[in-house]
Every structure is written in structure tokens, then in C-alpha cells.
Amino acid sequence: MAEAIELLPAGLAAAEAGVRDRRQARPPRHLADLDPAGRRAAVAELGQPEYRADQLSRHYFGRLTDDPAGMTDLPADVRAALGAALLPPLLTAERELECDAGTTRKTLWRAFDGAFVESVLMRYPDRVTMCVSSQAGCGMACPFCATGQAGLTRNLSTAEIVAQVFAGARAMAAGAVPGGPGRVSNVVFMGMGEPLANYRSVLAAVRRITDPAPAGLGISQRSVTVSTVGLVPAIRKLAAEGLSVRLAVSLHAPDDKLRDELVPVNRRWKVAEVLDAAWQYAASTGRRVSIEYAMIRNVNDQAWRADLLASLLAGGLAHVNLIPLNPTPGSRWTASDPAVAAEFLDRIAARGVPVTVRDTRGTEIDGACGQLAAASAPG
Ligand code: SAH
């Protein structure tokens, strides 16, 4: 938490400190919070031989089982004790919504303290993407984003983040999603929250998601995208972790005047600083950075802004993702006119900057970009 506060602008830090005071209870500790050494230490504390940690890991990360009753390689009394200590239920599905013939599924989860978070599974012909939340609520206050309006409730724990991917992986393995059994191939941190404001838990979650089974879920680092408003010190720190996850930067405006309004954290870290950090990320990981740009009618979709954006990105290792704004209830903003959006795209492409319009899935279930961006990470 101390780390998160350092990275937040003053007003937001105060808001988060308030949250911290209210937050008496932390989510219960779970196997997925721990790295393999931590798991061995945890079972040893419970008076069990260390190899029990591997048995539990094989069940949870390998076979996607979290019901101790089915872990018949463990003695019955040990099953109950280890289950209670290391596999507590974290998230309960409160509601499930489907669209796209069942291939887009949004889940509303209730956490142990009543906090709500959402995740979305999107099955495409060539991949299955889980869009996960990293916080309950968000402190970044972007005015076009539904999550931003309600403020931050709390950070999710590592295991609460992993649990969202686990649930999707299990649904896929069980053949619960039309198209037959399969695997989750991609994870995007584009649900509720600012992942880099919950740095430690998110980083550990990335490791749990990408470590090969049974240490983790075995999803490729290259298929994981961390999306940020542009918390510069945290981007620089992430660049030094030696990971190959994709970074997405929610830019939404190429000029500070407008970005100060659309992404308030810009008052602390300006467009030039954010892009500098993005270039450092690209240089140290070799990965193209995604520049997210929600197209808002008559707000950020002018031709001159397309030209300015293209000139900032030309020659850089970047890809622009244009997202038709998903209007939030009560918002004065709406999506750009399609012809205007098409010209915006053409102007960027004309400068040789790779640009695509993001496939927005699940608009009908409020699972499209908004609190929950139905994102397809570019290839
Ligand atoms: N806090 C992180 C990740 C969560 S939001 C971030 O801002 O990047 C995921 C993406 O959805 C971001 O690019 C965000 O700006 C975008 N988004 C939020 N509200 C939206 C809306 N109403 N319409 C379109 N995109 C939206």
C-alpha cells in the first residue's frame, strides 16, 4: 500500500489513505497469494510436510480444482485443514451475463467483504481472453469511465485477481463455453481498477498467471496485457522486472490540456513523460506498446489531434487502439461519428503508425470498454 500511495497524486493518495483506514479486514490468505517457497512455508506452519504444497499447487493451478473434498491424494483430515487454511473461497459469482451466443460472459463477483468486481471472458476463433479487475472501484477519476465515478473501494489481493482467471480457465476446461473445451490464452488487466496503483498484488498475480503449472496457470507472458492511465514511476519499475507482458497506455488525448481533463492523473505526469516511460518499456521488453484512445464525439476526435498523436508516436514501438466510447449512464459524451473515426484512423495510418479499431464485445451486457473493456490485444 505504501508503494501505491507514493505513486498516486496528492488528492488520490488522500482518498486511498481513507480507504486504508476503513479497510480493517484483508482478504483471507490463499495459495495463489504465495510463491512456491511461500506455499511450502505455509504448509510447514500447519505441521505438514512441504510436498503437500506441491500437491495443492497441482490441484489448484494444474487441474483447476479448489474443492479439498476431491483431493484424494491427501489424507481426509489433512484435506480439510489445508483447504480451510489455503483455499478459502474468495469470490462468489453474484450474477452471470452472456451475449455473442454465449462466447462473451461477464461475471459480477462478490468478495469476502461485500465488495463487487467484474470479469469478462471472451472467446474468439483463435484465442480466449479474460479481462480482469485489479481493484474494487478505481481512484483515477477519469470522467468518461463508469468505474472512475464511484471512487476506489480497495485493492484486490493477488489471489482475488488470480481467482478471476482461474474461474475462466475452469469454465473453458469444463466445456462450459460454446465451442468445446479449451484454455484461456490471454489476460488483460482492463476490468475495474488501475493495475499499477496496486503494483505489488498485480505483479504477483502476473507471475501466478504466467508461471508454468503447477507453480502457476502457465499462460504466456506475451499474452498478458497490463493497462494503465500512465503512472510513470510504476511503468519504469515494471520495465525493470524482466517480464515480457504487453503494456497498454490509456492516452485518450495527445495534448496536456485535454488529457488533464480526460485522465486527471495527467496533471501529475504529462503526455511527454508518459510516452517517455512507454518508450523505455518498449526498449527494455522489445514489446510494442498499445496506445488506447477512446473516441469521444467532438471531444478528442478532431483531425488535428489525429495528426498530433501520429507525430508523437511516429517512429516509436507503438500500436494505436481506437475504442469507440461506450457511453456511461448520465454521461454527456458519446462515441465519435463513424466517418470522423474513420478519418482519424486514416490520418494516423498515413504517418505509418499501426492503428486498429478495437473490437468491442459485450456492449449489450455493459461488458464493453467502460468498467470492462472488451479488449483484443493486438498481435
Ligand atoms: N485503469 C486502467 C485499466 C482499466 S480501463 C486504464 O485506464 O488503462 C481499460 C480501458 O478502458 C482503458 O483504456 C480505459 O480508458 C477504457 N475505458 C474506460 N471507460 C471507457 C468508456 N466508457 N468507453 C471506452 N473505453 C473506456
Short mmCIF file of C-alpha atoms and ligand atoms in Angstrom, two decimals:
data_model
loop_
_atom_site.label_atom_id
_atom_site.label_comp_id
_atom_site.label_asym_id
_atom_site.label_seq_id
_atom_site.Cartn_x
_atom_site.Cartn_y
_atom_site.Cartn_z
CA MET A 1 0.00 0.00 0.00
CA ALA A 2 2.77 2.42 0.87
CA GLU A 3 4.06 1.90 -2.63
CA ALA A 4 0.67 2.61 -4.18
CA ILE A 5 0.32 5.83 -2.23
CA GLU A 6 3.69 7.10 -3.38
CA LEU A 7 2.59 6.67 -6.96
CA LEU A 8 -0.70 8.49 -6.60
CA PRO A 9 -1.33 12.20 -6.98
CA ALA A 10 -1.93 14.02 -3.71
CA GLY A 11 -5.73 14.07 -3.76
CA LEU A 12 -5.90 10.46 -4.77
CA ALA A 13 -3.37 9.46 -2.15
CA ALA A 14 -5.56 11.04 0.50
CA ALA A 15 -8.55 9.16 -0.86
CA GLU A 16 -6.60 5.93 -0.75
CA ALA A 17 -5.38 6.59 2.80
CA GLY A 18 -9.02 6.96 3.82
CA VAL A 19 -9.78 3.66 2.20
CA ARG A 20 -6.91 2.08 4.05
CA ASP A 21 -8.26 3.22 7.38
CA ARG A 22 -11.68 1.80 6.60
CA ARG A 23 -10.19 -1.43 5.43
CA GLN A 24 -9.95 -3.40 8.63
CA ALA A 25 -10.11 -6.85 7.16
CA ARG A 26 -7.82 -8.11 4.43
CA PRO A 27 -8.94 -10.88 2.13
CA PRO A 28 -8.04 -14.26 3.65
CA ARG A 29 -4.68 -15.66 2.63
CA HIS A 30 -4.88 -18.09 -0.26
CA LEU A 31 -2.49 -20.48 -2.01
CA ALA A 32 -2.47 -18.13 -5.02
CA ASP A 33 -1.08 -15.29 -2.90
CA LEU A 34 2.08 -17.31 -2.33
CA ASP A 35 5.03 -18.24 -4.48
CA PRO A 36 6.19 -21.87 -4.30
CA ALA A 37 8.56 -21.18 -1.37
CA GLY A 38 5.79 -19.34 0.48
CA ARG A 39 3.45 -22.29 -0.08
CA ARG A 40 5.99 -24.71 1.38
CA ALA A 41 6.44 -22.46 4.40
CA ALA A 42 2.67 -22.21 4.83
CA VAL A 43 2.11 -25.97 4.86
CA ALA A 44 5.08 -26.40 7.20
CA GLU A 45 3.45 -23.91 9.61
CA LEU A 46 0.44 -26.19 9.57
CA GLY A 47 2.65 -29.11 10.60
CA GLN A 48 2.57 -30.75 7.19
CA PRO A 49 5.44 -31.99 5.03
CA GLU A 50 6.48 -29.49 2.37
CA TYR A 51 5.48 -31.76 -0.53
CA ARG A 52 1.86 -31.05 0.39
CA ALA A 53 2.41 -27.59 -1.10
CA ASP A 54 3.14 -29.17 -4.47
CA GLN A 55 0.11 -31.43 -4.16
CA LEU A 56 -2.11 -28.42 -3.50
CA SER A 57 -0.50 -26.47 -6.35
CA ARG A 58 -1.10 -29.32 -8.77
CA HIS A 59 -4.75 -29.37 -7.81
CA TYR A 60 -5.30 -25.63 -7.99
CA PHE A 61 -3.06 -24.47 -10.83
CA GLY A 62 -2.74 -27.74 -12.74
CA ARG A 63 -6.15 -29.37 -12.50
CA LEU A 64 -8.11 -26.21 -11.68
CA THR A 65 -9.67 -27.80 -8.60
CA ASP A 66 -10.24 -25.84 -5.43
CA ASP A 67 -12.54 -28.24 -3.64
CA PRO A 68 -10.48 -30.04 -0.98
CA ALA A 69 -13.02 -32.88 -0.84
CA GLY A 70 -11.84 -34.08 -4.24
CA MET A 71 -8.13 -34.11 -3.32
CA THR A 72 -7.97 -37.79 -2.64
CA ASP A 73 -4.18 -37.93 -2.62
CA LEU A 74 -4.35 -36.07 0.70
CA PRO A 75 -5.45 -37.84 3.92
CA ALA A 76 -9.04 -36.80 4.76
CA ASP A 77 -8.23 -34.81 7.91
CA VAL A 78 -5.32 -33.05 6.17
CA ARG A 79 -7.59 -32.16 3.23
CA ALA A 80 -9.98 -30.24 5.43
CA ALA A 81 -7.23 -28.44 7.35
CA LEU A 82 -5.20 -27.45 4.28
CA GLY A 83 -8.34 -26.47 2.41
CA ALA A 84 -9.52 -24.21 5.22
CA ALA A 85 -6.09 -22.62 5.61
CA LEU A 86 -5.04 -22.20 1.99
CA LEU A 87 -8.07 -22.48 -0.28
CA PRO A 88 -10.67 -20.22 1.33
CA PRO A 89 -13.45 -19.12 -1.02
CA LEU A 90 -12.59 -15.58 -2.17
CA LEU A 91 -15.07 -14.58 -4.86
CA THR A 92 -18.69 -15.67 -5.16
CA ALA A 93 -20.44 -15.29 -8.50
CA GLU A 94 -23.35 -12.95 -7.87
CA ARG A 95 -24.52 -12.65 -11.48
CA GLU A 96 -23.54 -14.05 -14.86
CA LEU A 97 -24.45 -12.30 -18.12
CA GLU A 98 -23.88 -13.67 -21.59
CA CYS A 99 -24.01 -12.41 -25.14
CA ASP A 100 -22.46 -13.23 -28.53
CA ALA A 101 -24.15 -16.65 -28.37
CA GLY A 102 -22.54 -17.37 -25.03
CA THR A 103 -18.97 -16.65 -26.12
CA THR A 104 -18.84 -13.40 -24.11
CA ARG A 105 -19.56 -13.93 -20.44
CA LYS A 106 -19.41 -11.31 -17.76
CA THR A 107 -19.35 -12.29 -14.11
CA LEU A 108 -20.14 -9.99 -11.22
CA TRP A 109 -18.22 -11.25 -8.20
CA ARG A 110 -18.83 -10.55 -4.53
CA ALA A 111 -15.72 -10.59 -2.35
CA PHE A 112 -15.50 -11.66 1.30
CA ASP A 113 -16.25 -8.10 2.48
CA GLY A 114 -19.12 -7.45 0.09
CA ALA A 115 -17.01 -5.54 -2.45
CA PHE A 116 -18.03 -6.15 -6.07
CA VAL A 117 -15.74 -6.69 -9.03
CA GLU A 118 -16.33 -7.86 -12.58
CA SER A 119 -14.50 -10.03 -15.06
CA VAL A 120 -15.28 -10.90 -18.66
CA LEU A 121 -14.41 -13.98 -20.69
CA MET A 122 -14.29 -13.50 -24.46
CA ARG A 123 -13.91 -16.50 -26.76
CA TYR A 124 -12.67 -15.75 -30.27
CA PRO A 125 -11.89 -18.27 -33.01
CA ASP A 126 -8.16 -18.05 -32.26
CA ARG A 127 -7.95 -17.11 -28.59
CA VAL A 128 -9.77 -16.80 -25.28
CA THR A 129 -9.26 -13.58 -23.36
CA MET A 130 -10.03 -12.96 -19.71
CA CYS A 131 -10.48 -9.30 -18.81
CA VAL A 132 -9.85 -8.96 -15.06
CA SER A 133 -10.25 -6.34 -12.35
CA SER A 134 -7.30 -5.32 -10.18
CA GLN A 135 -9.18 -3.11 -7.71
CA ALA A 136 -12.74 -2.79 -6.41
CA GLY A 137 -13.55 0.60 -7.88
CA CYS A 138 -10.82 2.95 -9.05
CA GLY A 139 -9.23 6.14 -7.74
CA MET A 140 -8.21 7.61 -11.09
CA ALA A 141 -11.49 9.51 -11.65
CA CYS A 142 -11.49 9.52 -15.48
CA PRO A 143 -14.82 11.26 -16.23
CA PHE A 144 -15.84 9.02 -19.17
CA CYS A 145 -15.32 5.77 -17.24
CA ALA A 146 -18.10 4.29 -15.12
CA THR A 147 -15.70 2.78 -12.58
CA GLY A 148 -13.95 6.12 -12.16
CA GLN A 149 -17.15 7.77 -10.98
CA ALA A 150 -17.55 5.72 -7.84
CA GLY A 151 -14.01 6.02 -6.50
CA LEU A 152 -11.79 3.36 -5.02
CA THR A 153 -13.09 0.79 -2.55
CA ARG A 154 -9.91 -1.25 -2.14
CA ASN A 155 -7.09 -3.09 -3.81
CA LEU A 156 -7.69 -6.71 -4.69
CA SER A 157 -5.31 -9.30 -3.30
CA THR A 158 -3.16 -11.34 -5.66
CA ALA A 159 -5.36 -14.38 -5.14
CA GLU A 160 -8.54 -12.38 -5.83
CA ILE A 161 -7.07 -11.40 -9.20
CA VAL A 162 -5.86 -14.92 -9.97
CA ALA A 163 -9.28 -16.31 -8.95
CA GLN A 164 -10.91 -14.45 -11.87
CA VAL A 165 -8.56 -16.12 -14.36
CA PHE A 166 -8.93 -19.46 -12.55
CA ALA A 167 -12.72 -19.26 -12.94
CA GLY A 168 -12.42 -18.59 -16.66
CA ALA A 169 -9.85 -21.34 -17.12
CA ARG A 170 -12.09 -23.78 -15.31
CA ALA A 171 -15.16 -22.83 -17.36
CA MET A 172 -13.13 -23.34 -20.54
CA ALA A 173 -11.71 -26.67 -19.39
CA ALA A 174 -15.18 -27.89 -18.45
CA GLY A 175 -16.56 -27.04 -21.89
CA ALA A 176 -18.95 -24.52 -20.34
CA VAL A 177 -18.36 -22.00 -23.15
CA PRO A 178 -19.81 -22.79 -26.60
CA GLY A 179 -17.12 -24.12 -28.93
CA GLY A 180 -15.97 -27.07 -26.86
CA PRO A 181 -13.37 -27.38 -24.12
CA GLY A 182 -10.39 -25.04 -24.37
CA ARG A 183 -7.99 -22.84 -22.44
CA VAL A 184 -7.68 -19.21 -21.52
CA SER A 185 -4.89 -17.91 -23.74
CA ASN A 186 -4.85 -14.17 -22.92
CA VAL A 187 -5.34 -11.99 -19.85
CA VAL A 188 -5.95 -8.24 -19.98
CA PHE A 189 -5.95 -6.00 -16.89
CA MET A 190 -8.72 -3.86 -18.34
CA GLY A 191 -11.50 -4.51 -15.87
CA MET A 192 -12.10 -2.35 -12.84
CA GLY A 193 -9.19 -0.53 -11.29
CA GLU A 194 -5.77 0.88 -12.08
CA PRO A 195 -3.41 -2.10 -12.01
CA LEU A 196 -0.27 -0.05 -11.43
CA ALA A 197 -1.85 1.57 -8.34
CA ASN A 198 -1.98 -1.96 -6.88
CA TYR A 199 1.50 -2.78 -8.09
CA ARG A 200 2.63 -5.48 -5.71
CA SER A 201 -0.52 -7.60 -5.93
CA VAL A 202 -0.77 -7.19 -9.69
CA LEU A 203 2.85 -8.13 -10.24
CA ALA A 204 2.49 -11.25 -8.12
CA ALA A 205 -0.74 -12.07 -9.98
CA VAL A 206 1.10 -11.77 -13.30
CA ARG A 207 3.65 -14.27 -12.00
CA ARG A 208 0.97 -16.70 -10.77
CA ILE A 209 -0.87 -16.40 -14.09
CA THR A 210 2.24 -16.93 -16.20
CA ASP A 211 4.42 -19.31 -14.18
CA PRO A 212 4.29 -22.80 -15.69
CA ALA A 213 1.99 -25.25 -13.86
CA PRO A 214 1.98 -26.27 -11.11
CA ALA A 215 3.62 -23.05 -9.84
CA GLY A 216 1.09 -21.03 -11.85
CA LEU A 217 -1.53 -21.16 -14.60
CA GLY A 218 1.00 -21.36 -17.42
CA ILE A 219 -0.33 -18.57 -19.66
CA SER A 220 2.36 -16.92 -21.81
CA GLN A 221 3.67 -13.57 -20.52
CA ARG A 222 3.38 -12.24 -24.04
CA SER A 223 -0.35 -12.85 -23.89
CA VAL A 224 -0.86 -10.73 -20.76
CA THR A 225 -1.61 -7.00 -21.09
CA VAL A 226 -1.33 -4.52 -18.23
CA SER A 227 -3.29 -1.35 -18.99
CA THR A 228 -2.51 1.90 -17.19
CA VAL A 229 -3.56 5.54 -17.06
CA GLY A 230 0.17 6.34 -17.06
CA LEU A 231 1.63 6.12 -13.56
CA VAL A 232 5.15 6.92 -14.72
CA PRO A 233 7.23 5.63 -11.78
CA ALA A 234 5.30 2.36 -11.84
CA ILE A 235 5.76 1.97 -15.61
CA ARG A 236 9.51 2.43 -15.13
CA LYS A 237 9.52 -0.08 -12.33
CA LEU A 238 7.56 -2.60 -14.42
CA ALA A 239 10.03 -2.13 -17.27
CA ALA A 240 12.79 -3.32 -14.94
CA GLU A 241 11.04 -6.53 -13.83
CA GLY A 242 12.35 -8.57 -16.75
CA LEU A 243 8.86 -9.57 -17.89
CA SER A 244 7.56 -9.68 -21.44
CA VAL A 245 3.97 -8.65 -20.75
CA ARG A 246 2.39 -6.07 -23.01
CA LEU A 247 1.86 -2.55 -21.71
CA ALA A 248 -1.22 -0.58 -22.75
CA VAL A 249 -1.29 3.14 -22.04
CA SER A 250 -4.70 4.82 -21.88
CA LEU A 251 -3.75 8.06 -23.60
CA HIS A 252 -7.10 9.35 -24.95
CA ALA A 253 -5.62 12.76 -25.85
CA PRO A 254 -2.28 13.83 -27.37
CA ASP A 255 -2.27 17.25 -25.68
CA ASP A 256 -1.99 18.01 -21.96
CA LYS A 257 -4.85 20.47 -21.92
CA LEU A 258 -7.44 17.86 -22.88
CA ARG A 259 -5.71 14.93 -21.20
CA ASP A 260 -5.68 16.82 -17.87
CA GLU A 261 -9.46 16.63 -18.10
CA LEU A 262 -9.97 13.14 -19.53
CA VAL A 263 -7.30 11.39 -17.46
CA PRO A 264 -6.84 13.54 -14.33
CA VAL A 265 -3.60 11.82 -13.32
CA ASN A 266 -2.11 13.70 -16.31
CA ARG A 267 -1.89 16.74 -14.04
CA ARG A 268 0.90 14.87 -12.28
CA TRP A 269 2.53 13.05 -15.22
CA LYS A 270 2.23 14.79 -18.59
CA VAL A 271 1.83 13.22 -22.03
CA ALA A 272 5.54 13.60 -22.81
CA GLU A 273 6.58 11.91 -19.56
CA VAL A 274 4.09 9.08 -20.05
CA LEU A 275 5.32 8.44 -23.59
CA ASP A 276 8.93 8.60 -22.41
CA ALA A 277 8.19 5.87 -19.89
CA ALA A 278 6.33 3.91 -22.59
CA TRP A 279 9.39 4.08 -24.87
CA GLN A 280 11.57 2.88 -22.04
CA TYR A 281 9.16 -0.02 -21.53
CA ALA A 282 9.27 -0.86 -25.23
CA ALA A 283 13.07 -0.66 -25.28
CA SER A 284 13.59 -2.89 -22.27
CA THR A 285 10.98 -5.50 -23.20
CA GLY A 286 11.14 -5.34 -27.01
CA ARG A 287 7.36 -5.16 -26.98
CA ARG A 288 5.20 -2.74 -28.90
CA VAL A 289 3.19 -0.55 -26.51
CA SER A 290 -0.56 -0.27 -27.07
CA ILE A 291 -1.85 3.28 -27.05
CA GLU A 292 -5.52 3.22 -26.05
CA TYR A 293 -7.65 6.04 -27.41
CA ALA A 294 -11.39 6.19 -26.66
CA MET A 295 -13.05 8.10 -29.49
CA ILE A 296 -15.32 10.73 -27.91
CA ARG A 297 -17.52 12.76 -30.27
CA ASN A 298 -16.32 16.35 -30.68
CA VAL A 299 -14.05 15.99 -27.68
CA ASN A 300 -10.85 14.24 -28.79
CA ASP A 301 -11.61 13.16 -32.37
CA GLN A 302 -10.51 16.23 -34.38
CA ALA A 303 -8.21 15.78 -37.37
CA TRP A 304 -5.51 17.93 -35.76
CA ARG A 305 -5.46 15.65 -32.73
CA ALA A 306 -5.00 12.64 -35.02
CA ASP A 307 -2.06 14.40 -36.65
CA LEU A 308 -0.57 15.38 -33.31
CA LEU A 309 -0.98 11.84 -31.96
CA ALA A 310 0.66 10.40 -35.08
CA SER A 311 3.58 12.80 -34.82
CA LEU A 312 4.15 11.85 -31.16
CA LEU A 313 4.14 8.15 -32.00
CA ALA A 314 5.81 8.06 -35.43
CA GLY A 315 8.97 6.00 -35.26
CA GLY A 316 8.12 4.60 -31.83
CA LEU A 317 7.34 0.99 -30.98
CA ALA A 318 3.61 1.61 -30.60
CA HIS A 319 0.25 0.48 -31.87
CA VAL A 320 -2.85 2.65 -31.55
CA ASN A 321 -6.08 1.03 -30.44
CA LEU A 322 -9.06 3.25 -31.18
CA ILE A 323 -12.02 2.41 -28.93
CA PRO A 324 -15.50 3.69 -29.75
CA LEU A 325 -16.57 5.34 -26.49
CA ASN A 326 -19.04 3.22 -24.60
CA PRO A 327 -21.29 5.91 -23.13
CA THR A 328 -21.81 5.55 -19.38
CA PRO A 329 -25.16 6.33 -17.78
CA GLY A 330 -25.67 10.06 -17.32
CA SER A 331 -22.58 10.96 -19.33
CA ARG A 332 -22.67 13.99 -21.62
CA TRP A 333 -20.32 12.22 -24.02
CA THR A 334 -20.94 9.76 -26.80
CA ALA A 335 -18.96 7.82 -29.40
CA SER A 336 -17.45 9.58 -32.40
CA ASP A 337 -19.30 9.66 -35.66
CA PRO A 338 -18.08 6.63 -37.66
CA ALA A 339 -16.94 8.80 -40.58
CA VAL A 340 -14.95 11.02 -38.20
CA ALA A 341 -13.44 7.96 -36.53
CA ALA A 342 -12.50 6.56 -39.96
CA GLU A 343 -10.70 9.77 -40.89
CA PHE A 344 -8.92 9.79 -37.53
CA LEU A 345 -7.67 6.28 -38.23
CA ASP A 346 -6.59 7.14 -41.79
CA ARG A 347 -4.57 10.11 -40.63
CA ILE A 348 -2.67 8.01 -38.12
CA ALA A 349 -2.12 5.20 -40.60
CA ALA A 350 -0.90 7.72 -43.18
CA ARG A 351 2.02 8.52 -40.87
CA GLY A 352 2.99 4.85 -40.77
CA VAL A 353 1.76 4.29 -37.22
CA PRO A 354 0.00 0.91 -36.80
CA VAL A 355 -3.62 1.56 -35.82
CA THR A 356 -6.75 -0.55 -35.44
CA VAL A 357 -10.26 -0.07 -34.12
CA ARG A 358 -10.76 -2.22 -31.10
CA ASP A 359 -13.29 -4.99 -31.29
CA THR A 360 -15.75 -4.11 -28.56
CA ARG A 361 -17.60 -7.10 -27.33
CA GLY A 362 -20.43 -7.35 -24.90
CA THR A 363 -21.84 -3.84 -25.17
CA GLU A 364 -25.25 -5.38 -24.50
CA ILE A 365 -24.10 -6.63 -21.12
CA ASP A 366 -22.22 -3.49 -20.18
CA GLY A 367 -19.08 -5.50 -20.56
CA ALA A 368 -17.58 -3.48 -23.37
CA CYS A 369 -14.92 -0.93 -22.66
CA GLY A 370 -16.03 1.06 -19.74
CA GLN A 371 -15.53 -0.53 -16.47
CA LEU A 372 -14.81 -3.56 -18.53
CA ALA A 373 -13.01 -3.12 -21.75
CA ALA A 374 -13.70 -5.97 -24.12
CA ALA A 375 -10.25 -5.81 -25.46
CA SER A 376 -8.43 -7.79 -28.01
CA ALA A 377 -4.76 -7.25 -27.57
CA PRO A 378 -3.24 -6.52 -30.96
CA GLY A 379 -0.99 -9.23 -32.34
N1 SAH B 1 -7.13 1.79 -15.30
C1 SAH B 1 -6.60 1.12 -16.43
C2 SAH B 1 -7.31 -0.16 -16.83
C3 SAH B 1 -8.82 -0.19 -16.78
S1 SAH B 1 -9.75 0.58 -18.05
C4 SAH B 1 -6.54 2.05 -17.62
O1 SAH B 1 -7.12 3.13 -17.54
O2 SAH B 1 -5.89 1.75 -18.61
C5 SAH B 1 -9.45 -0.26 -19.54
C6 SAH B 1 -9.59 0.65 -20.75
O3 SAH B 1 -10.96 1.04 -20.96
C7 SAH B 1 -8.82 1.96 -20.60
O4 SAH B 1 -8.18 2.26 -21.81
C8 SAH B 1 -9.94 2.95 -20.32
O5 SAH B 1 -9.56 4.26 -20.60
C9 SAH B 1 -11.02 2.42 -21.22
N2 SAH B 1 -12.36 2.96 -20.91
C10 SAH B 1 -12.86 3.31 -19.73
N3 SAH B 1 -14.10 3.77 -19.85
C11 SAH B 1 -14.43 3.69 -21.16
C12 SAH B 1 -15.60 4.00 -21.92
N4 SAH B 1 -16.67 4.49 -21.33
N5 SAH B 1 -15.55 3.79 -23.24
C13 SAH B 1 -14.45 3.29 -23.84
N6 SAH B 1 -13.32 2.98 -23.18
C14 SAH B 1 -13.30 3.17 -21.85
#
